[in-house]
Amino acid sequence: MKKILLGMLLAFPSILSAQYTGKVYVDTNHNGRYDKGETLMKGISVSDGLNVVQTDGKGQFTLPGHEKARFVFITTPSGYKTENAYYHRIEGKEVSYDFGLLRYNAVQTDGSHRFIHISDTEIGEAQGQDEWTEGMREYAANEKVAFIIHTGDICYVGGLNSHIKVMNSSNMPETQVFYAIGNHDLVAGKYGEELFEKIYGPTFYSFEVGNVHYIVTPMPGGDYSPSYRMNEVFSWMANDLKYVDKNKAIYVFNHTIPGECGCPDFKFTLKNQEVVDLLAHNLKAWLYGHWHVNHIYTHPDNQVAVICSSTPIYGGIDHASSAFRVMHIDAKGDFTSDFHYSYLDKKMVIASIQNHQSAISPDGTIPLTVNAYSTASPVVRMIYSCTSDGKVLLKNKPMKQQSDFAWTAEISLPSTAKGHYVTVIAEAQYANGEISKKTASFLYEDQQQPIVTDKDWNNLLGNPTHTGLVEDTLVAPRLAWTTNVGSNIYMSAPVVSEGFVYVASLDENETGKASITKIEAATGQIVWKSPLKSSVRNSIAIDGGLVFAQDVQGIVYAIDTKNGAIVWQKDLKIGVTPALNDGLVAKDGIVYAGTGYQLTAFKGQTGEIIWQNKDWGRGEGCVATLTLSEDNVLIGSRHWGALFGNNAETGKMLWQDWDKDLRFRAATPAAWGDVMYVTSANSLLMVENKTGRILIRKKLNYGVEVASTPLVTKDAIIFGTSNNGVVALDKETLEEKWHFKTREAMILSAPYQGNHPNTVETSPVLCGNQVYIGASDGTLYALDAQSGRLQWRHSMGAPLFATIAISGNGLFAVDFGGNVYGFSCELKKSR
């Protein structure tokens, strides 16, 4: 009988190799092996990639194994991390695998914690990655972050080999790092995930922190075919979930959205027709990357959040800001989210005092605005003091936080300070205990010339054609007022109508802060604020007593300019991703909104649909604004795709430009008569409105993957660039006439543009002989239109992504911190 049994075992050696055993213990002395007396962990899930078992009272487990088993891995329990990895690769005849756990202090007693989500870093080598990783590493240590999750596109062979060197659980000792596989991480080999597995371990696994069970799942496919099949992943997931308390929250990480994983309704059907319903397992959120955008979408039927985070290294495909997302998880497993922007080391500017001048309110108070930010640690307190003639006037007065950048206060000075220089000392206190200070001085004098508006500035660059010309010359701008709308402002340029300024704000964390705000142009006083469902990232417009906006969820709003009431709103039903980042345009009672098949013409007063585009679809998120030419062509675009011309009356597509060499990126065209000017693919293009025929293409030696609309003057074409500041080409020869190099961008926004770029996303505006333009370096500039020489500047200390507006002697600007600035200028009427 013994001989028969031995013969059977020898005939089927896989029976021997398929059995895996081991134990899970607390490695108290950190020596990487179990020592007598160390705590053995009961109830820890252990898997071979299909089967899941739990350790017994002695911390031991036995796994049956399966045909495709390549790893033994554990579900790391809350409050612990592993010394080297949460997995062991199955090697040769080895069948015993132990796991040593280390305690670490990143979870509150009630289970609340925070983690960092990043994606799509797409690095090629380890060199040059220290800047963005250093800030994130310091933040993780300062704020006791429980873990960092990278949801794929690490990227290609070079990135896979390099990324682990700059970001792993060893060189980030205060936290632990997990990785998911993206489409570009499936590379050539025996199977697509071979290299990923060699460096990062299994492509699907789970771990727990607090009262949350986190599940990492792989991209269904990519550049090379994987050996796994999604139904195998789902089978493992079903086994994994059998040991999860029903009261625990579930979070899933993947490189893409649920529909592309075969589970649009969060249900997985296995080969045996068993259904794994994540909603029945208390699913809270699905976090992903792939689209290079920052976007939260909450499913209305089940309240599950689908959350995308872009890259922390450079701008996203839709110009998402370079940042990492921090998820704050409470005791119940619910979340709030916020962003921390890369590359900023204790940046601080007193934005309301520049050029030895300050605004002064009618009541004699001085509005104080300070922008301050640091990647590694948030500002938790801001105070200010004032001195004059060696005497302390005010000391350690508190300021109010308005947004992640902006702090404000009203300074009341004694009348004896009039006619004297006053120095303001602002002090920022950071959560990690660090302190930074800035000083600025101004002459305390009577109120300056007030702002008096005249013509409306009712669309981006003043009109639906986006030409950005003001005949009068505005010089010597002086800040008249500043106010804050309570949340960030991105590429949504202010518009002006009947003496009021309107601005739209951003709320990428879906906390209810997005709004349209009406501000009195003369004083900066907020008249009303109309809350919106979600962020407005781009241009708004005014027509017929209504202000029009569209949010990232695809809802178009018409708001009464008198009282802020929403007159009508329409859901374009754009889907989960990408978000609607485009800007809209309005003229003569019609508002044109949306993009792709959701591009729609509405009657402005009623919201009645006039037509909807049937001829072309959208692509990745685009930050261009629709342009309406004088010959009635509505010009839209598909990011990384084409430009499109539609008949503005009927909606019929007139043409599409599908030159793959151009790969249209971002910019809004400016329509001049029957032609338009636009930048794309390192080129300036002159295009016929009605046919789409490219009349002129001027190739450039720098990137123009920005939203900047070309300004056409009598002798130049001027535009912003992604890495070379502001450039002017001679109108006749198209050779460079001048260029003005701004400083380095504070926050990167241009896609794939790194290496400290001099980025300008905003569009230039011509006022007589001066060009006004804001930059990502946090500064508003006035340049001589002929030579490009600097005439004036005002430093805000937060990036300017939105184009200015002008009316009368008033110049209006906004910064990313949510500050709105009204400048009074000397006005020289043109003859």
Short mmCIF file of C-alpha atoms in Angstrom, two decimals, residues 8-281:
data_model
loop_
_atom_site.label_atom_id
_atom_site.label_comp_id
_atom_site.label_asym_id
_atom_site.label_seq_id
_atom_site.Cartn_x
_atom_site.Cartn_y
_atom_site.Cartn_z
CA MET A 8 0.93 8.00 -7.05
CA LEU A 9 2.75 10.94 -5.49
CA LEU A 10 5.71 10.52 -7.80
CA ALA A 11 3.40 10.24 -10.79
CA PHE A 12 1.74 13.54 -9.81
CA PRO A 13 4.53 15.80 -8.47
CA SER A 14 2.24 18.85 -8.73
CA ILE A 15 0.31 17.50 -5.76
CA LEU A 16 3.43 17.96 -3.65
CA SER A 17 4.35 21.38 -5.02
CA ALA A 18 0.82 22.76 -4.73
CA GLN A 19 0.83 22.72 -0.93
CA TYR A 20 2.03 25.95 0.71
CA THR A 21 2.41 26.51 4.41
CA GLY A 22 3.79 29.11 6.74
CA LYS A 23 2.98 31.48 9.55
CA VAL A 24 2.29 35.15 10.17
CA TYR A 25 3.92 36.80 13.19
CA VAL A 26 4.88 40.16 14.65
CA ASP A 27 8.56 40.70 13.97
CA THR A 28 9.29 42.50 17.22
CA ASN A 29 13.08 42.68 16.78
CA HIS A 30 12.92 43.41 13.02
CA ASN A 31 15.33 40.61 12.11
CA GLY A 32 13.15 39.16 9.35
CA ARG A 33 12.59 35.75 10.95
CA TYR A 34 10.35 34.27 13.58
CA ASP A 35 11.85 34.06 17.06
CA LYS A 36 10.37 32.28 20.02
CA GLY A 37 8.08 34.54 22.01
CA GLU A 38 7.05 36.74 19.10
CA THR A 39 3.29 37.09 18.67
CA LEU A 40 1.66 34.74 16.17
CA MET A 41 -1.22 36.36 14.28
CA LYS A 42 -4.58 34.62 14.06
CA GLY A 43 -7.21 35.31 11.42
CA ILE A 44 -4.92 36.79 8.76
CA SER A 45 -6.02 36.06 5.18
CA VAL A 46 -3.37 34.36 3.03
CA SER A 47 -3.75 33.63 -0.69
CA ASP A 48 -2.09 31.86 -3.60
CA GLY A 49 -3.84 34.04 -6.15
CA LEU A 50 -7.05 31.99 -6.19
CA ASN A 51 -7.61 30.32 -2.86
CA VAL A 52 -7.81 32.31 0.36
CA VAL A 53 -7.41 30.85 3.84
CA GLN A 54 -6.90 32.33 7.30
CA THR A 55 -4.22 31.63 9.84
CA ASP A 56 -5.16 29.51 12.82
CA GLY A 57 -4.58 30.13 16.52
CA LYS A 58 -0.88 29.41 16.04
CA GLY A 59 -0.59 31.89 13.19
CA GLN A 60 -0.19 29.06 10.69
CA PHE A 61 -1.79 28.51 7.30
CA THR A 62 -2.00 25.84 4.60
CA LEU A 63 -2.91 26.73 1.02
CA PRO A 64 -3.94 24.12 -1.55
CA GLY A 65 -2.23 25.95 -4.45
CA HIS A 66 -3.41 26.01 -8.05
CA GLU A 67 -2.07 25.67 -11.56
CA LYS A 68 -1.16 29.35 -12.11
CA ALA A 69 0.07 30.15 -8.60
CA ARG A 70 3.16 32.39 -8.67
CA PHE A 71 2.87 34.13 -5.28
CA VAL A 72 1.82 33.54 -1.72
CA PHE A 73 0.60 36.81 -0.22
CA ILE A 74 -1.27 38.09 2.78
CA THR A 75 -3.93 40.67 3.47
CA THR A 76 -1.83 43.00 5.61
CA PRO A 77 -3.90 43.79 8.73
CA SER A 78 -4.61 47.28 10.01
CA GLY A 79 -1.85 48.82 12.11
CA TYR A 80 0.87 46.70 10.55
CA LYS A 81 3.13 46.63 7.52
CA THR A 82 5.61 44.06 6.28
CA GLU A 83 9.38 44.41 6.54
CA ASN A 84 10.11 43.65 2.90
CA ALA A 85 6.85 42.82 1.13
CA TYR A 86 3.36 41.48 1.72
CA TYR A 87 4.14 38.66 -0.72
CA HIS A 88 6.63 35.87 -1.43
CA ARG A 89 7.32 34.69 -4.93
CA ILE A 90 6.98 30.93 -5.23
CA GLU A 91 10.51 29.75 -5.96
CA GLY A 92 11.46 26.26 -7.10
CA LYS A 93 10.58 23.58 -4.58
CA GLU A 94 10.11 26.01 -1.71
CA VAL A 95 6.70 25.44 -0.07
CA SER A 96 7.03 27.27 3.28
CA TYR A 97 6.64 31.04 3.49
CA ASP A 98 6.54 33.15 6.67
CA PHE A 99 5.41 36.74 6.95
CA GLY A 100 6.80 39.09 9.58
CA LEU A 101 4.66 42.10 10.45
CA LEU A 102 5.83 45.42 11.85
CA ARG A 103 3.65 47.74 13.88
CA TYR A 104 3.41 51.33 12.69
CA ASN A 105 1.52 54.32 13.97
CA ALA A 106 -0.65 55.76 11.21
CA VAL A 107 -4.15 54.75 12.28
CA GLN A 108 -6.27 56.49 14.90
CA THR A 109 -7.91 54.45 17.66
CA ASP A 110 -11.30 54.74 15.92
CA GLY A 111 -9.83 53.45 12.65
CA SER A 112 -9.69 56.80 10.88
CA HIS A 113 -6.64 57.35 8.70
CA ARG A 114 -5.48 58.95 5.48
CA PHE A 115 -3.77 57.74 2.35
CA ILE A 116 -2.23 59.23 -0.78
CA HIS A 117 -3.43 58.33 -4.26
CA ILE A 118 -1.26 58.96 -7.33
CA SER A 119 -1.27 57.59 -10.84
CA ASP A 120 0.35 57.79 -14.28
CA THR A 121 3.77 59.03 -13.21
CA GLU A 122 5.21 57.60 -16.45
CA ILE A 123 8.84 58.10 -15.45
CA GLY A 124 11.65 56.75 -17.60
CA GLU A 125 14.45 56.70 -15.04
CA ALA A 126 15.03 57.33 -11.35
CA GLN A 127 17.13 60.45 -11.94
CA GLY A 128 15.26 63.72 -11.71
CA GLN A 129 12.40 62.31 -9.63
CA ASP A 130 13.59 63.57 -6.26
CA GLU A 131 11.66 66.87 -6.33
CA TRP A 132 8.11 65.56 -6.45
CA THR A 133 8.82 62.48 -4.33
CA GLU A 134 10.56 64.51 -1.63
CA GLY A 135 7.55 66.72 -1.00
CA MET A 136 5.21 63.72 -0.93
CA ARG A 137 7.54 61.78 1.34
CA GLU A 138 7.74 64.69 3.79
CA TYR A 139 3.98 65.15 3.73
CA ALA A 140 3.44 61.43 4.40
CA ALA A 141 5.76 61.60 7.40
CA ASN A 142 4.43 64.88 8.76
CA GLU A 143 0.78 63.89 8.47
CA LYS A 144 1.18 60.20 9.40
CA VAL A 145 -0.22 58.87 6.14
CA ALA A 146 -1.16 55.18 6.40
CA PHE A 147 -0.14 54.26 2.85
CA ILE A 148 0.52 55.47 -0.69
CA ILE A 149 -1.19 53.76 -3.61
CA HIS A 150 0.02 54.15 -7.20
CA THR A 151 -2.69 53.01 -9.63
CA GLY A 152 -0.54 52.28 -12.64
CA ASP A 153 1.32 53.45 -15.72
CA ILE A 154 4.53 53.53 -13.77
CA CYS A 155 5.65 53.18 -16.91
CA TYR A 156 7.07 50.89 -19.63
CA VAL A 157 10.28 48.94 -18.98
CA GLY A 158 12.36 51.94 -17.87
CA GLY A 159 9.77 53.23 -15.43
CA LEU A 160 9.07 49.81 -13.95
CA ASN A 161 12.75 49.32 -13.20
CA SER A 162 13.25 52.86 -11.88
CA HIS A 163 10.14 53.84 -9.94
CA ILE A 164 10.60 51.34 -7.15
CA LYS A 165 13.95 52.99 -6.39
CA VAL A 166 12.40 56.37 -5.68
CA MET A 167 9.21 55.30 -3.93
CA ASN A 168 9.02 52.17 -1.83
CA SER A 169 8.15 51.11 1.71
CA SER A 170 11.81 51.21 2.75
CA ASN A 171 12.71 54.72 1.63
CA MET A 172 9.37 56.00 2.90
CA PRO A 173 9.72 54.46 6.36
CA GLU A 174 6.82 56.36 7.93
CA THR A 175 4.33 54.74 5.56
CA GLN A 176 3.99 51.85 3.10
CA VAL A 177 3.64 51.85 -0.68
CA PHE A 178 1.38 49.73 -2.89
CA TYR A 179 1.22 49.50 -6.67
CA ALA A 180 -1.38 48.54 -9.28
CA ILE A 181 -0.59 47.66 -12.89
CA GLY A 182 -1.51 49.97 -15.78
CA ASN A 183 -1.86 49.38 -19.52
CA HIS A 184 1.68 50.67 -20.23
CA ASP A 185 3.06 48.46 -17.44
CA LEU A 186 2.15 45.39 -19.49
CA VAL A 187 5.39 45.03 -21.42
CA ALA A 188 7.13 42.46 -23.63
CA GLY A 189 8.00 39.16 -21.93
CA LYS A 190 6.63 35.67 -21.45
CA TYR A 191 3.42 37.45 -20.49
CA GLY A 192 2.58 41.14 -20.14
CA GLU A 193 2.86 41.37 -16.36
CA GLU A 194 6.09 39.38 -16.05
CA LEU A 195 8.35 42.38 -15.36
CA PHE A 196 5.79 44.03 -13.05
CA GLU A 197 5.58 40.84 -11.00
CA LYS A 198 9.35 40.56 -10.81
CA ILE A 199 9.64 44.05 -9.30
CA TYR A 200 6.31 44.78 -7.61
CA GLY A 201 4.77 41.39 -6.90
CA PRO A 202 1.21 40.18 -7.54
CA THR A 203 -1.13 42.23 -9.71
CA PHE A 204 -4.11 41.68 -7.43
CA TYR A 205 -4.18 41.51 -3.65
CA SER A 206 -5.81 43.17 -0.62
CA PHE A 207 -4.88 44.87 2.63
CA GLU A 208 -6.69 46.51 5.53
CA VAL A 209 -6.36 49.81 7.34
CA GLY A 210 -8.78 50.91 10.02
CA ASN A 211 -12.28 49.78 9.16
CA VAL A 212 -11.60 49.50 5.44
CA HIS A 213 -10.75 46.51 3.27
CA TYR A 214 -8.73 47.72 0.26
CA ILE A 215 -8.61 45.63 -2.92
CA VAL A 216 -6.04 46.18 -5.68
CA THR A 217 -7.05 44.84 -9.09
CA PRO A 218 -5.21 44.81 -12.44
CA MET A 219 -5.83 46.63 -15.72
CA PRO A 220 -7.81 44.23 -17.98
CA GLY A 221 -5.37 44.68 -20.87
CA GLY A 222 -2.71 46.93 -22.30
CA ASP A 223 0.29 47.18 -24.58
CA TYR A 224 0.97 43.44 -24.21
CA SER A 225 -1.45 40.69 -23.20
CA PRO A 226 -1.46 39.60 -19.55
CA SER A 227 -1.64 35.98 -18.47
CA TYR A 228 -4.46 36.68 -16.04
CA ARG A 229 -8.10 36.84 -17.06
CA MET A 230 -10.51 39.11 -15.27
CA ASN A 231 -12.79 36.23 -14.29
CA GLU A 232 -9.78 34.72 -12.48
CA VAL A 233 -9.30 38.01 -10.65
CA PHE A 234 -12.98 38.06 -9.76
CA SER A 235 -12.82 34.45 -8.52
CA TRP A 236 -9.97 35.39 -6.19
CA MET A 237 -11.90 38.49 -5.09
CA ALA A 238 -14.94 36.35 -4.21
CA ASN A 239 -12.75 34.16 -2.02
CA ASP A 240 -11.05 37.19 -0.49
CA LEU A 241 -14.36 38.83 0.42
CA LYS A 242 -15.63 35.73 2.24
CA TYR A 243 -13.41 36.68 5.18
CA VAL A 244 -14.32 40.37 5.24
CA ASP A 245 -16.70 41.67 7.89
CA LYS A 246 -19.86 42.99 6.22
CA ASN A 247 -19.55 46.19 8.25
CA LYS A 248 -16.16 47.01 6.80
CA ALA A 249 -16.06 49.51 3.95
CA ILE A 250 -14.63 48.37 0.63
CA TYR A 251 -12.37 50.48 -1.59
CA VAL A 252 -11.14 49.16 -4.95
CA PHE A 253 -8.01 50.36 -6.78
CA ASN A 254 -7.54 49.84 -10.50
CA HIS A 255 -5.88 51.68 -13.35
CA THR A 256 -9.18 52.29 -15.10
CA ILE A 257 -12.89 52.82 -14.46
CA PRO A 258 -15.28 49.97 -13.56
CA GLY A 259 -16.92 49.67 -16.99
CA GLU A 260 -13.59 48.90 -18.63
CA CYS A 261 -13.06 46.18 -16.04
CA GLY A 262 -16.31 44.48 -16.98
CA CYS A 263 -18.24 45.70 -13.94
CA PRO A 264 -20.11 48.93 -14.76
CA ASP A 265 -22.62 48.18 -12.00
CA PHE A 266 -19.94 46.95 -9.54
CA LYS A 267 -21.04 43.36 -10.08
CA PHE A 268 -18.69 40.59 -11.27
CA THR A 269 -19.99 37.45 -12.93
CA LEU A 270 -17.75 34.40 -12.51
CA LYS A 271 -17.41 31.34 -14.72
CA ASN A 272 -19.81 29.41 -12.53
CA GLN A 273 -22.28 32.31 -12.90
CA GLU A 274 -21.80 33.29 -9.27
CA VAL A 275 -22.19 37.08 -8.94
CA VAL A 276 -19.89 39.09 -6.71
CA ASP A 277 -21.84 42.22 -5.84
CA LEU A 278 -19.53 44.86 -4.37
CA LEU A 279 -22.51 46.99 -3.38
CA ALA A 280 -23.59 44.19 -1.05
CA HIS A 281 -20.11 44.36 0.48
#
